[in-house]
CSV table of C-alpha atoms in Angstrom, one decimal:
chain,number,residue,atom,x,y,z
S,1,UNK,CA,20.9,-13.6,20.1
S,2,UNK,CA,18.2,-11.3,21.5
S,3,UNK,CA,16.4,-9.6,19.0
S,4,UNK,CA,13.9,-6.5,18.9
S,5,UNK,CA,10.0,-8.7,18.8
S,6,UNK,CA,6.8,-7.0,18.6
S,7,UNK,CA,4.2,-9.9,20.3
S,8,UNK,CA,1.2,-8.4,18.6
S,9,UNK,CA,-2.7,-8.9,19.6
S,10,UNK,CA,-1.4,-11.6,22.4
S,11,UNK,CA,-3.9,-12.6,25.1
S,12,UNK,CA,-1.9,-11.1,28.3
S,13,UNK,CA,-2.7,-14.2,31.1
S,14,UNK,CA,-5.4,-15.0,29.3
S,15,UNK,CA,-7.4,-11.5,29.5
S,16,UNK,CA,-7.3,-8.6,27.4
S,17,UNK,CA,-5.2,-8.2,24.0
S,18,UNK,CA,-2.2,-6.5,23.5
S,19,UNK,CA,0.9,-5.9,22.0
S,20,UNK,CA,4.6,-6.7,23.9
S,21,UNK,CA,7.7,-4.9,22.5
S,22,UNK,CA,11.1,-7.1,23.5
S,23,UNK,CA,14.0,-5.0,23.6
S,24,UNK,CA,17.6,-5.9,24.5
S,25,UNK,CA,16.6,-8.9,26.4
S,26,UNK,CA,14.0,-6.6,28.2
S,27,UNK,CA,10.1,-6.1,28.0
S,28,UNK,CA,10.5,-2.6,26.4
S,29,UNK,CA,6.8,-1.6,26.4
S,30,UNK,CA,3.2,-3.4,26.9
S,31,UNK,CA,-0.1,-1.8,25.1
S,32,UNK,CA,-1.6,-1.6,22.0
S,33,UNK,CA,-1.0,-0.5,18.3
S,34,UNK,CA,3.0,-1.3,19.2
S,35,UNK,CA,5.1,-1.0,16.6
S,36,UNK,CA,9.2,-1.1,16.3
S,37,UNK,CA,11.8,-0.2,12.9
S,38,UNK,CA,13.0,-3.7,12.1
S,39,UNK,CA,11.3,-5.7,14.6
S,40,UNK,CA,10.5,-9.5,13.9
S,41,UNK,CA,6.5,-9.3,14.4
S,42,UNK,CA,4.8,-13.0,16.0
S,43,UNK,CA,1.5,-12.9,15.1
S,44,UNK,CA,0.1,-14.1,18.4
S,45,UNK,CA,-4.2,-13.9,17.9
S,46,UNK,CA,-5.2,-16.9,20.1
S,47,UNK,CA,-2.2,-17.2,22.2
S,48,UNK,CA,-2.1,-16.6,25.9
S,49,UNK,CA,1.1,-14.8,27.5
S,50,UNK,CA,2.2,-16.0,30.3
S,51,UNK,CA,5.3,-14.9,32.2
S,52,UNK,CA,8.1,-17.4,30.9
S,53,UNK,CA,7.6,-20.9,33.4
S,54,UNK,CA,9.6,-21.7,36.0
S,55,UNK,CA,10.1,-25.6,37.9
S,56,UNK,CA,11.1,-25.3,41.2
S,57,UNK,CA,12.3,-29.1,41.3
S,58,UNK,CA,13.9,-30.3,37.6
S,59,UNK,CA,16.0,-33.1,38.0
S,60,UNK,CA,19.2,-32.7,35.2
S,61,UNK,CA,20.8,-36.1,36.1
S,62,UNK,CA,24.5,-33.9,35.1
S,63,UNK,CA,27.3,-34.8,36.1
S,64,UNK,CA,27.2,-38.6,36.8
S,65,UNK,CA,24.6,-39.5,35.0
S,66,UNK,CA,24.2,-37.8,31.8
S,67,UNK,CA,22.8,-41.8,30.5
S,68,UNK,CA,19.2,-40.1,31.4
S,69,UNK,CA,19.9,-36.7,30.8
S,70,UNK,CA,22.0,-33.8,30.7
S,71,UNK,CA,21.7,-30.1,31.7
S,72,UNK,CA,21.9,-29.3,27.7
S,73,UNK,CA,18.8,-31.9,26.7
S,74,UNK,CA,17.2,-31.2,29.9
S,75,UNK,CA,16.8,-27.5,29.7
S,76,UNK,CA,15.9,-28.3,25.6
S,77,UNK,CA,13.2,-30.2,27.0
S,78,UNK,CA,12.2,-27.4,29.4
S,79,UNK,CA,11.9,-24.8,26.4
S,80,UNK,CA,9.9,-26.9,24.5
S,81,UNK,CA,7.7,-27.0,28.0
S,82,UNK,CA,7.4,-22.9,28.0
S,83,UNK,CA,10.1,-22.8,30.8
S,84,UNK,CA,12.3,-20.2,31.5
S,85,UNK,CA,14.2,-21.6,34.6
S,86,UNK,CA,14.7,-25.0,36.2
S,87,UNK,CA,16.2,-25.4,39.6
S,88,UNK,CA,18.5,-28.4,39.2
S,89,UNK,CA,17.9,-31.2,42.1
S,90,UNK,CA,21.7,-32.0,44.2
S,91,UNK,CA,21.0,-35.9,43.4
S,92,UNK,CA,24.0,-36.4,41.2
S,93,UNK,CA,27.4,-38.0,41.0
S,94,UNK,CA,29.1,-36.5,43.0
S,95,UNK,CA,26.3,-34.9,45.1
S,96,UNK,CA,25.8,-31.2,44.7
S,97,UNK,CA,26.6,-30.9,48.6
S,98,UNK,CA,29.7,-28.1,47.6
S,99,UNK,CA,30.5,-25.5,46.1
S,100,UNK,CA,32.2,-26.8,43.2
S,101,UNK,CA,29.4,-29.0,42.1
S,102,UNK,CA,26.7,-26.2,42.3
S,103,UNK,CA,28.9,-23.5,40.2
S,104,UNK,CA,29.8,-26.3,37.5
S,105,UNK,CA,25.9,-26.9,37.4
S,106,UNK,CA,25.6,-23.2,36.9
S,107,UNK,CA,28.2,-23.2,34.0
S,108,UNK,CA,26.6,-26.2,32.2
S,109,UNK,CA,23.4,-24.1,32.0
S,110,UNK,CA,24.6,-20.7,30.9
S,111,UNK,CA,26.9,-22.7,28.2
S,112,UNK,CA,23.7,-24.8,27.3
S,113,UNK,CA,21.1,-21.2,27.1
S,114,UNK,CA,17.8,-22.9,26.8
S,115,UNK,CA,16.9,-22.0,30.4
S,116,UNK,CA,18.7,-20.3,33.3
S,117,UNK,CA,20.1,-23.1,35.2
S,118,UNK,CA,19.8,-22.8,39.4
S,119,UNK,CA,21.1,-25.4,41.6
S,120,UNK,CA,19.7,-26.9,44.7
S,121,UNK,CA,22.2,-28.2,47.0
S,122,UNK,CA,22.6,-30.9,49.5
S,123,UNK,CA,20.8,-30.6,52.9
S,124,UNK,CA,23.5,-33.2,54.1
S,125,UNK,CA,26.6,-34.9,52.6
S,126,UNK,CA,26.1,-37.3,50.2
S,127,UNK,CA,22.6,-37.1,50.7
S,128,UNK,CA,23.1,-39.7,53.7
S,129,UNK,CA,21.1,-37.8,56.6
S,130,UNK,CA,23.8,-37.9,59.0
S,131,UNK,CA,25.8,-34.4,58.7
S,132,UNK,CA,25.4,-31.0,57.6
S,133,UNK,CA,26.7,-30.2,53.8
S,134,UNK,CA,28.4,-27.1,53.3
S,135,UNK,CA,25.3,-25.1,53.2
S,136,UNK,CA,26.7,-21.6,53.5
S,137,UNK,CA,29.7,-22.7,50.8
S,138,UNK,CA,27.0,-22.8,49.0
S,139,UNK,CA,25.1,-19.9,49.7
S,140,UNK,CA,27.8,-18.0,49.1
S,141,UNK,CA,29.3,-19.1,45.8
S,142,UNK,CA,28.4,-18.3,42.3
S,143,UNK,CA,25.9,-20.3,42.3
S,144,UNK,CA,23.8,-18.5,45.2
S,145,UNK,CA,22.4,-21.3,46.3
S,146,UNK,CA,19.0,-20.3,48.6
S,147,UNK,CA,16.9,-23.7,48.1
S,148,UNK,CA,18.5,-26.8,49.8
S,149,UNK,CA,16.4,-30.5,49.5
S,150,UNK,CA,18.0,-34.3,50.2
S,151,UNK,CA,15.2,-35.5,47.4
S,152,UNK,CA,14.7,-38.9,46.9
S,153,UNK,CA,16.1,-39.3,50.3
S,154,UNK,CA,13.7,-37.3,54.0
S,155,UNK,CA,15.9,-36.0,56.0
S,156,UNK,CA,14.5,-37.9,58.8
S,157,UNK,CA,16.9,-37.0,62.0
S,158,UNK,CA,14.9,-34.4,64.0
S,159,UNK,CA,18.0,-33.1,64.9
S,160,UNK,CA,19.9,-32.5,61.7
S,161,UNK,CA,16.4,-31.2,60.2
S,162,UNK,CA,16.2,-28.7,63.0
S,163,UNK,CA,19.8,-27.6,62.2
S,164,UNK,CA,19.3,-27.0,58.5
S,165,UNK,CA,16.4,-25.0,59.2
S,166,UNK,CA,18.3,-22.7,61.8
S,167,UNK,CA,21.0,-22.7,59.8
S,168,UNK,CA,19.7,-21.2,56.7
S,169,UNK,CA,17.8,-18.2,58.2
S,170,UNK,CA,20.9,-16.5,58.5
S,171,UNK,CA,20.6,-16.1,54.1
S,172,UNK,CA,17.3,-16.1,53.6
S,173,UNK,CA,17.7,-19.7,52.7
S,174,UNK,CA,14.8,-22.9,52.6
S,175,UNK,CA,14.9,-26.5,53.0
S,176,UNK,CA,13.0,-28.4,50.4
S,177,UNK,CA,12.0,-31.4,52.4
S,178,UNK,CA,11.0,-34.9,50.5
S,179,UNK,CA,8.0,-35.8,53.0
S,180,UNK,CA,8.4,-39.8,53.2
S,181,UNK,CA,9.2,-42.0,56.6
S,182,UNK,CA,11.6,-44.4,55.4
S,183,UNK,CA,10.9,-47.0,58.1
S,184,UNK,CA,7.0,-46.7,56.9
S,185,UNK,CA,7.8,-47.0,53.2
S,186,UNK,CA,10.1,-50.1,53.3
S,187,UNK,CA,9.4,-52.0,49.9
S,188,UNK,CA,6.9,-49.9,49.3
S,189,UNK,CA,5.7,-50.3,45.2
S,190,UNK,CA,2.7,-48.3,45.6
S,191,UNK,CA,0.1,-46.3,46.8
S,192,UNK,CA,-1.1,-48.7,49.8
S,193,UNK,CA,-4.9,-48.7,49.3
S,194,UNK,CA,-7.6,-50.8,47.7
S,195,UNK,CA,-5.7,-51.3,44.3
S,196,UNK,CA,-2.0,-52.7,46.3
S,197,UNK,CA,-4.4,-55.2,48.3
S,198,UNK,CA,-5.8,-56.6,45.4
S,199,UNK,CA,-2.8,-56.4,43.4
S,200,UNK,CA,-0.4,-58.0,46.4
S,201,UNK,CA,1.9,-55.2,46.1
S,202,UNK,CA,3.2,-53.4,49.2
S,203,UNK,CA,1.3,-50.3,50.1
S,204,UNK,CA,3.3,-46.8,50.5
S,205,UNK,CA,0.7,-45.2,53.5
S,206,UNK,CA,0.1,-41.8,53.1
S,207,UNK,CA,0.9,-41.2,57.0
S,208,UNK,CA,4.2,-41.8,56.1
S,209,UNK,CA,4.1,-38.5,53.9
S,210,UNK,CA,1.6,-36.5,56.4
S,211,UNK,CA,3.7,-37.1,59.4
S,212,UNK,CA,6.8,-36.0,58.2
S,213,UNK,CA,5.1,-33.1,56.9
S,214,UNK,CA,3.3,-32.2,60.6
S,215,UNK,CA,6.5,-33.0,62.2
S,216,UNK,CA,8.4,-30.3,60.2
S,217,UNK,CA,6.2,-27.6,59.9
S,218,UNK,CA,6.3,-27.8,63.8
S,219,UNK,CA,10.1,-27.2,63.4
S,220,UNK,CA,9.8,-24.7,61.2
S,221,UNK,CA,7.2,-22.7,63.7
S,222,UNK,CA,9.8,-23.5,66.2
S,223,UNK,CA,13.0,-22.2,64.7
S,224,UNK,CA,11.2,-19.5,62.9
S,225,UNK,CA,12.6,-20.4,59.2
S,226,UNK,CA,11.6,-21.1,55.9
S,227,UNK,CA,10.2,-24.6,55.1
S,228,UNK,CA,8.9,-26.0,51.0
S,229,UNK,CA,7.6,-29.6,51.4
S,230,UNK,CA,8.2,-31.5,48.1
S,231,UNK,CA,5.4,-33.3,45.8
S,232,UNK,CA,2.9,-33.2,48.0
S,233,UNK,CA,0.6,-35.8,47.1
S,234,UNK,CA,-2.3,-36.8,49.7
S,235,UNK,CA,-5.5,-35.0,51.3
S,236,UNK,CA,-4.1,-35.2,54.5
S,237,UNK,CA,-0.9,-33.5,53.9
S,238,UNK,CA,-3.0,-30.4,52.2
S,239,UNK,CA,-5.2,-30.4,55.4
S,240,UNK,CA,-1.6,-30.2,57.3
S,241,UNK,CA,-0.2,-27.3,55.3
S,242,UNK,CA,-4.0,-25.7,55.3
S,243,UNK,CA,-3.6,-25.5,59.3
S,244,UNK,CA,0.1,-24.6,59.1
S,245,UNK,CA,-0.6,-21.3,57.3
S,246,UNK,CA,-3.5,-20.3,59.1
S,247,UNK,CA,-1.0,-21.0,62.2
S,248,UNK,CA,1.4,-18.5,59.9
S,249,UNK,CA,3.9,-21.0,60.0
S,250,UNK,CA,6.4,-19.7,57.4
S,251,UNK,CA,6.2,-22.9,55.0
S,252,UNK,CA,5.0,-23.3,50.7
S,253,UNK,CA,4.1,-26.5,48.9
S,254,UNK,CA,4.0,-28.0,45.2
S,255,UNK,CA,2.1,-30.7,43.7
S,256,UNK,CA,3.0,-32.1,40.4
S,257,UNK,CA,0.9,-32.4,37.0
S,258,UNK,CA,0.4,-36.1,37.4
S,259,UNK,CA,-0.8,-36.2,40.8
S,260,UNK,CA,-3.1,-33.5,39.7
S,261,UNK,CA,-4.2,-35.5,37.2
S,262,UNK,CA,-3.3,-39.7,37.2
S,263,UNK,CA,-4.5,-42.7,40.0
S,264,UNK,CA,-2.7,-45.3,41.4
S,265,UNK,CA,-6.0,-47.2,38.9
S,266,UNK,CA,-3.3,-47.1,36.3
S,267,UNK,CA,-1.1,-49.4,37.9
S,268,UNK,CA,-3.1,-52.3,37.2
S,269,UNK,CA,-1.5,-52.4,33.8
S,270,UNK,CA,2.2,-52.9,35.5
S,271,UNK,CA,3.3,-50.4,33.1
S,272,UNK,CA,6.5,-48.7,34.9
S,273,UNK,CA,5.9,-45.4,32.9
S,274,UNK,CA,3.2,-44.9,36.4
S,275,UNK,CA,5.8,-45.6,39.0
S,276,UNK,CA,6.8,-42.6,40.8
S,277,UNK,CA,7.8,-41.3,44.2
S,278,UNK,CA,5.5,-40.3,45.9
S,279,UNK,CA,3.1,-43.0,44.1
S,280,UNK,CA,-0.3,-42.3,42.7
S,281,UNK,CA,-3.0,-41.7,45.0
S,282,UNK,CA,-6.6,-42.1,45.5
S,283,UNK,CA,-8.5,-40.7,43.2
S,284,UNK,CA,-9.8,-38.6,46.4
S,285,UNK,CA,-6.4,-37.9,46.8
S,286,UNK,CA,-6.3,-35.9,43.5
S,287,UNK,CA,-9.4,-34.1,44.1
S,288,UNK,CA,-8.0,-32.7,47.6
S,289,UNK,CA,-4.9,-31.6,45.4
S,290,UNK,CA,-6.6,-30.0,42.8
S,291,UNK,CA,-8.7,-28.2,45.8
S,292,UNK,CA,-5.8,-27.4,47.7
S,293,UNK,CA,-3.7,-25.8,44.7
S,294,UNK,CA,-7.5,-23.7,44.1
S,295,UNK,CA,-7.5,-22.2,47.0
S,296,UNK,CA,-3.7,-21.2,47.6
S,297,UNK,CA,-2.9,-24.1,50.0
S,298,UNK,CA,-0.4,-25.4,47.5
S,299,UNK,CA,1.5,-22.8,46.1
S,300,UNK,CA,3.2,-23.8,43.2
S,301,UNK,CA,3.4,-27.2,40.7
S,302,UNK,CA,6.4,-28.7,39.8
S,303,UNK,CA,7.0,-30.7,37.5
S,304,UNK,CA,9.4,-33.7,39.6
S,305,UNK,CA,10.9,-34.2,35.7
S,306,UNK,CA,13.1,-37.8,36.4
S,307,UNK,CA,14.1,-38.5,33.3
S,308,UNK,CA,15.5,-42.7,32.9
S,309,UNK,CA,17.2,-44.9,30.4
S,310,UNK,CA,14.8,-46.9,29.0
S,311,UNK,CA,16.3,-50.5,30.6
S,312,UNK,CA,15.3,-48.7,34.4
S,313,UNK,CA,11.6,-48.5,33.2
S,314,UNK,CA,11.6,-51.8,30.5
S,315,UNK,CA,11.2,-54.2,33.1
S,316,UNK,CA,9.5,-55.7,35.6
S,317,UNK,CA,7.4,-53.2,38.4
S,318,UNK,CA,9.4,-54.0,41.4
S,319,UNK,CA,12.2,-53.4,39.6
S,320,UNK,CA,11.8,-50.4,37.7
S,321,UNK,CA,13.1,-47.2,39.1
S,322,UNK,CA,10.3,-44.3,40.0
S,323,UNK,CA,10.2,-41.4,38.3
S,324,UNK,CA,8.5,-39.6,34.9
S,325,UNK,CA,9.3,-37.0,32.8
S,326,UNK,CA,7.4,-33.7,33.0
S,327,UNK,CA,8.5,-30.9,31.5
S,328,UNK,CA,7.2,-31.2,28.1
S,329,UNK,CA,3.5,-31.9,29.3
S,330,UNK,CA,3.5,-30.2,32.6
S,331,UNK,CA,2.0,-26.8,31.2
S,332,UNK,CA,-0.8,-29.3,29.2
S,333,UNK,CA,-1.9,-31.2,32.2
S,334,UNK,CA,-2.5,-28.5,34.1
S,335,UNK,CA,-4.4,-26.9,31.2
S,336,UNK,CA,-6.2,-30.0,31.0
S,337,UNK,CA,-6.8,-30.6,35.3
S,338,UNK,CA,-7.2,-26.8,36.4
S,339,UNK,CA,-8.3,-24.1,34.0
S,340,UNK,CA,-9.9,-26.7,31.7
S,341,UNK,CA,-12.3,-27.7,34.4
S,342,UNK,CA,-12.7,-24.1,36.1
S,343,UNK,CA,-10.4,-24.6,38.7
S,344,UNK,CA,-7.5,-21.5,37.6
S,345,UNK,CA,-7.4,-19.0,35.7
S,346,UNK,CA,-4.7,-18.3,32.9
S,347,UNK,CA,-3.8,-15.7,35.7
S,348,UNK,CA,-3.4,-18.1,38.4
S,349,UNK,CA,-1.5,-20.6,36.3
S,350,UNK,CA,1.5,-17.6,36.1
S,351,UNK,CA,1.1,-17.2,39.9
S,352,UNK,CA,1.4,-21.1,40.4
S,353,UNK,CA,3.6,-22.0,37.6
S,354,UNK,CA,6.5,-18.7,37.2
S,355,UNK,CA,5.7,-16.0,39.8
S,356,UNK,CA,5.9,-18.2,43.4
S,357,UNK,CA,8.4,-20.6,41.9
S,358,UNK,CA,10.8,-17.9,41.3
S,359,UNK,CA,9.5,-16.0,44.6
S,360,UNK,CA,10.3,-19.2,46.7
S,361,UNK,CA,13.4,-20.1,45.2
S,362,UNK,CA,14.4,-16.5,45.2
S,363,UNK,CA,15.3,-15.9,41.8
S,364,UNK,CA,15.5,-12.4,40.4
S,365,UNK,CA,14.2,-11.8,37.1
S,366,UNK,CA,11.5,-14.6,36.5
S,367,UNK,CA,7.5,-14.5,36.8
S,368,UNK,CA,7.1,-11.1,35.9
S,369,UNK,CA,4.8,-9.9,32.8
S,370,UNK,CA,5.6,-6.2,33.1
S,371,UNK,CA,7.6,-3.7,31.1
S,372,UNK,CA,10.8,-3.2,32.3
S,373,UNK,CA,11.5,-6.8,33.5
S,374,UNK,CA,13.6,-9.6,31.9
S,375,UNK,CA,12.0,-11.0,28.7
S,376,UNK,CA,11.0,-14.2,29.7
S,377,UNK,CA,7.7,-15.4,28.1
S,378,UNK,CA,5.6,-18.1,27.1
S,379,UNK,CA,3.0,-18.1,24.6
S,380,UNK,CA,0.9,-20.7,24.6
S,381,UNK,CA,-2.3,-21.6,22.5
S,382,UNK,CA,-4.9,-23.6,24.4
S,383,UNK,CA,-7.4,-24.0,21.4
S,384,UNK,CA,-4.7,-26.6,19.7
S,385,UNK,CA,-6.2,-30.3,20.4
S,386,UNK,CA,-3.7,-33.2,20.1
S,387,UNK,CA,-2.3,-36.2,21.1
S,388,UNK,CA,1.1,-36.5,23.0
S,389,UNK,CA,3.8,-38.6,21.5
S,390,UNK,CA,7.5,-39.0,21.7
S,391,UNK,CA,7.7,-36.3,19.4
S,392,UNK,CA,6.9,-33.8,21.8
S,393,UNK,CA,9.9,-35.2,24.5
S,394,UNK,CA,13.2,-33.7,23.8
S,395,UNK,CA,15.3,-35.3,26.8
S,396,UNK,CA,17.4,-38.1,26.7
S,397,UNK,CA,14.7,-40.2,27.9
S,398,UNK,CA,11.0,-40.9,27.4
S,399,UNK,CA,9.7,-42.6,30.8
S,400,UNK,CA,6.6,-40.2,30.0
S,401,UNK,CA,3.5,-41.3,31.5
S,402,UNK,CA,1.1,-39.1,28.9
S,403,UNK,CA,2.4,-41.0,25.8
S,404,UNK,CA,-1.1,-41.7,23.8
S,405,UNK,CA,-2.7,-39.6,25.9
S,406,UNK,CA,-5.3,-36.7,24.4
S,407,UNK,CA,-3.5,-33.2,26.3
S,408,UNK,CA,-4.8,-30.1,24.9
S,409,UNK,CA,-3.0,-27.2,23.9
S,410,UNK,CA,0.7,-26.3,22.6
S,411,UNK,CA,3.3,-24.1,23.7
S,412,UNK,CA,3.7,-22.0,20.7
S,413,UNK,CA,6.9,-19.4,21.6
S,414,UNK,CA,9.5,-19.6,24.5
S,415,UNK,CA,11.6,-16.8,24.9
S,416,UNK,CA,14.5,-16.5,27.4
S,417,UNK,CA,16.0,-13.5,28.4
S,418,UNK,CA,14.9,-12.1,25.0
S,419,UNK,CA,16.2,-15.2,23.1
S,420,UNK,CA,13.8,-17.5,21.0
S,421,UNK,CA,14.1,-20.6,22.0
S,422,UNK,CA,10.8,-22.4,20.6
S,423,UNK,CA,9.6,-20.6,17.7
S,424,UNK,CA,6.0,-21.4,15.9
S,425,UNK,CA,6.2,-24.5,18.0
S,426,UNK,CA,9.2,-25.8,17.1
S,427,UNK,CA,12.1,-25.8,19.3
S,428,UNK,CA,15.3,-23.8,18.0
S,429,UNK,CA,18.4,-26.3,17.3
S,430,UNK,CA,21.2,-23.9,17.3
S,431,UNK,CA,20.7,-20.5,19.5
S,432,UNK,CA,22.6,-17.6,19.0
S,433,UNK,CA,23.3,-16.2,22.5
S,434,UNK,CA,26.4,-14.1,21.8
């Protein structure tokens, strides 16, 4: 249930202190010496504010295969992360390629209340590449679908890709493209570099990312529409979407916390936790990244969260399935790869990390500190030192690649539409929403 909270002496992005007064579900007031009859005062000296987070690219696993997760444990995990909103990726049984799928997606999330819930749907049916889903079904249902991604699977037909993007201007809509040649990536284990030749596993190029990437930014330009490339992961394709804006070709990017931070050096171990799609580059690779997300290249990270049963990551590499969980850690990592090392700036992490999510995805009412807009915050203190453990992963599933690892800071409050849902660092079992 939304409550009356006076945030007192709070770090706003990092900068100056102040007081927030959350009011009916709203940011009532921002300034100092705030006070309110009855309010429930957090005591936030230390903490940085930041508007509440937002993942542009969540996998939920719900319905089909709630085994890994479902939209209830998943958004859990989310508030414990210091997010707000997760937009759910279609890749589910059955596909979210219809209506139907996309408003029970929406459902599951306001029943669940940890996080606004928004779907992504289907570029094409099934997620097979070879027609059109029912894109403007879509846009128009409950759900209001604007984001639209075949992930895990490139669309790869020119043709098809060039129809999406046409068809989608019509509502403002964007295609969220997973940059990966399949012909170029066949058996693919790894990153294919030094560490595959000398490990004898077969190489996944990063021209097979990069030229997927030119080729669509070139449709994009063409059609005049919205493009978002997915995970982007090498220098190259951060010198492609460099030239691309300066062209003002209308397309955004995201990296993910582990390509900001992890090498394909850690698959020497064999440890499936490190398999992921795209793999783990270059340790130039990650540089370039880091650079690129600096200087407004990349817009936004996202966290990629593909959450597994442990029997899909308990075996052997070339059998294990790719993906990691994210949302927990994703706020820590970057802590830990970009403001930690002077890349951001607590201000920058809001803009990368809440504000262009939402502003990309079109969401109303997320990445916003101000008074008068939803309450939707995360306070999070950065001077807390610790280790991360399964303790800190409240999914289904604990294919985390940070377990053991040193990650600095903890998200200390979530709040949701004025609702606590981690409080003192611990997340709330049972909210009260009505």
């Amino acid at each position: 249930m939304s409550q009356t909270l006076v945030i007192a002496g709070v770090q706003l992005l990092g900068r100056d202190s102040a007081d927030i007064v959350i009011e009916n579900g709203v940011i009532a007031e921002i300034g100092s010496g705030l006070s309110r009859a009855g309010a429930r005062t957090i005591d936030a000296a230390g903490l940085v504010a930041l508007p509440g987070l937002v993942d542009l690219h969540t996998h939920l696993r719900e319905p089909g295969y709630e085994a890994s997760e479902t939209v209830l444990s998943g958004t859990r995990a989310a508030a414990a992360g210091g997010f707000t909103a997760v937009f759910a990726m279609p890749n589910t049984s059955p596909v979210a390629d219809s209506a139907g799928v996309v408003e029970q997606e929406l459902a599951l999330g306001e029943a669940a209340g940890y996080a606004t819930v928004q779907p992504i749907g289907a570029v094409t049916v099934g997620q097979k590449g070879e027609r059109l889903a029912e894109l403007g079904a879509m846009a128009t249902s409950r759900a209001k679908v604007r984001v639209f991604s075949d992930d895990g699977f490139c669309v790869w037909d020119s043709l098809i890709m060039r129809r999406a993007l046409e068809y989608v201007k019509s509502f403002d809509g964007v295609i969220a493209q997973h940059a990966q040649d399949p012909r170029l990536t066949e058996g693919a284990q790894m990153n294919e570099g030094t560490v595959s030749a000398e490990l004898g596993l077969a190489g996944w190029p990063a021209v097979a990312e990069e030229s997927i990437i030119a080729r669509d930014v070139l449709l994009a330009e063409h059609v005049g529409s919205r493009l978002h490339v997915c995970h982007l992961s090498t220098a190259g394709s951060v010198d492609i979407i460099r030239w691309a804006k300066k062209r003002g070709i209308a397309v955004t990017a995201e990296v993910t916390p582990h390509h900001l931070l992890l090498t394909d050096e850690l698959v020497r171990g064999y440890d499936a936790r490190y398999k992921v799609n795209p793999p783990l580059r270059r340790e130039e690779d990650v540089l370039a990244v880091r650079e690129g997300l600096a200087d407004g290249t990349i817009d936004i990270v996202a966290t990629d969260h593909a959450p597994h049963p442990s029997e899909n990551k308990a075996c052997e590499w070339q059998a294990a399935a790719n993906g990691m969980v994210g949302l927990e850690s994703a706020l820590r990592v970057v802590h830990q790869s970009m403001v930690a090392t002077g890349l951001l700036e607590w201000a920058d992490v809001a803009r990368v990390m809440s504000a262009n999510p939402a502003r990309i995805g079109r969401l109303d009412g997320f990445g916003a500190l101000e008074a008068g807009a939803p309450a939707n915050v995360t306070l999070y203190d950065p001077s807390v030192p610790g280790v991360f453990t399964e303790a800190d992963l409240h999914g289904r599933s604990v294919n985390s690649p940070y377990l053991g690892r040193d990650l600095p800071g903890r998200v200390q409050w979530t709040i949701h539409r004025g609702t606590t849902t981690v409080a003192d660092g611990v997340l709330v079992e049972e909210l009260k929403t009505k």
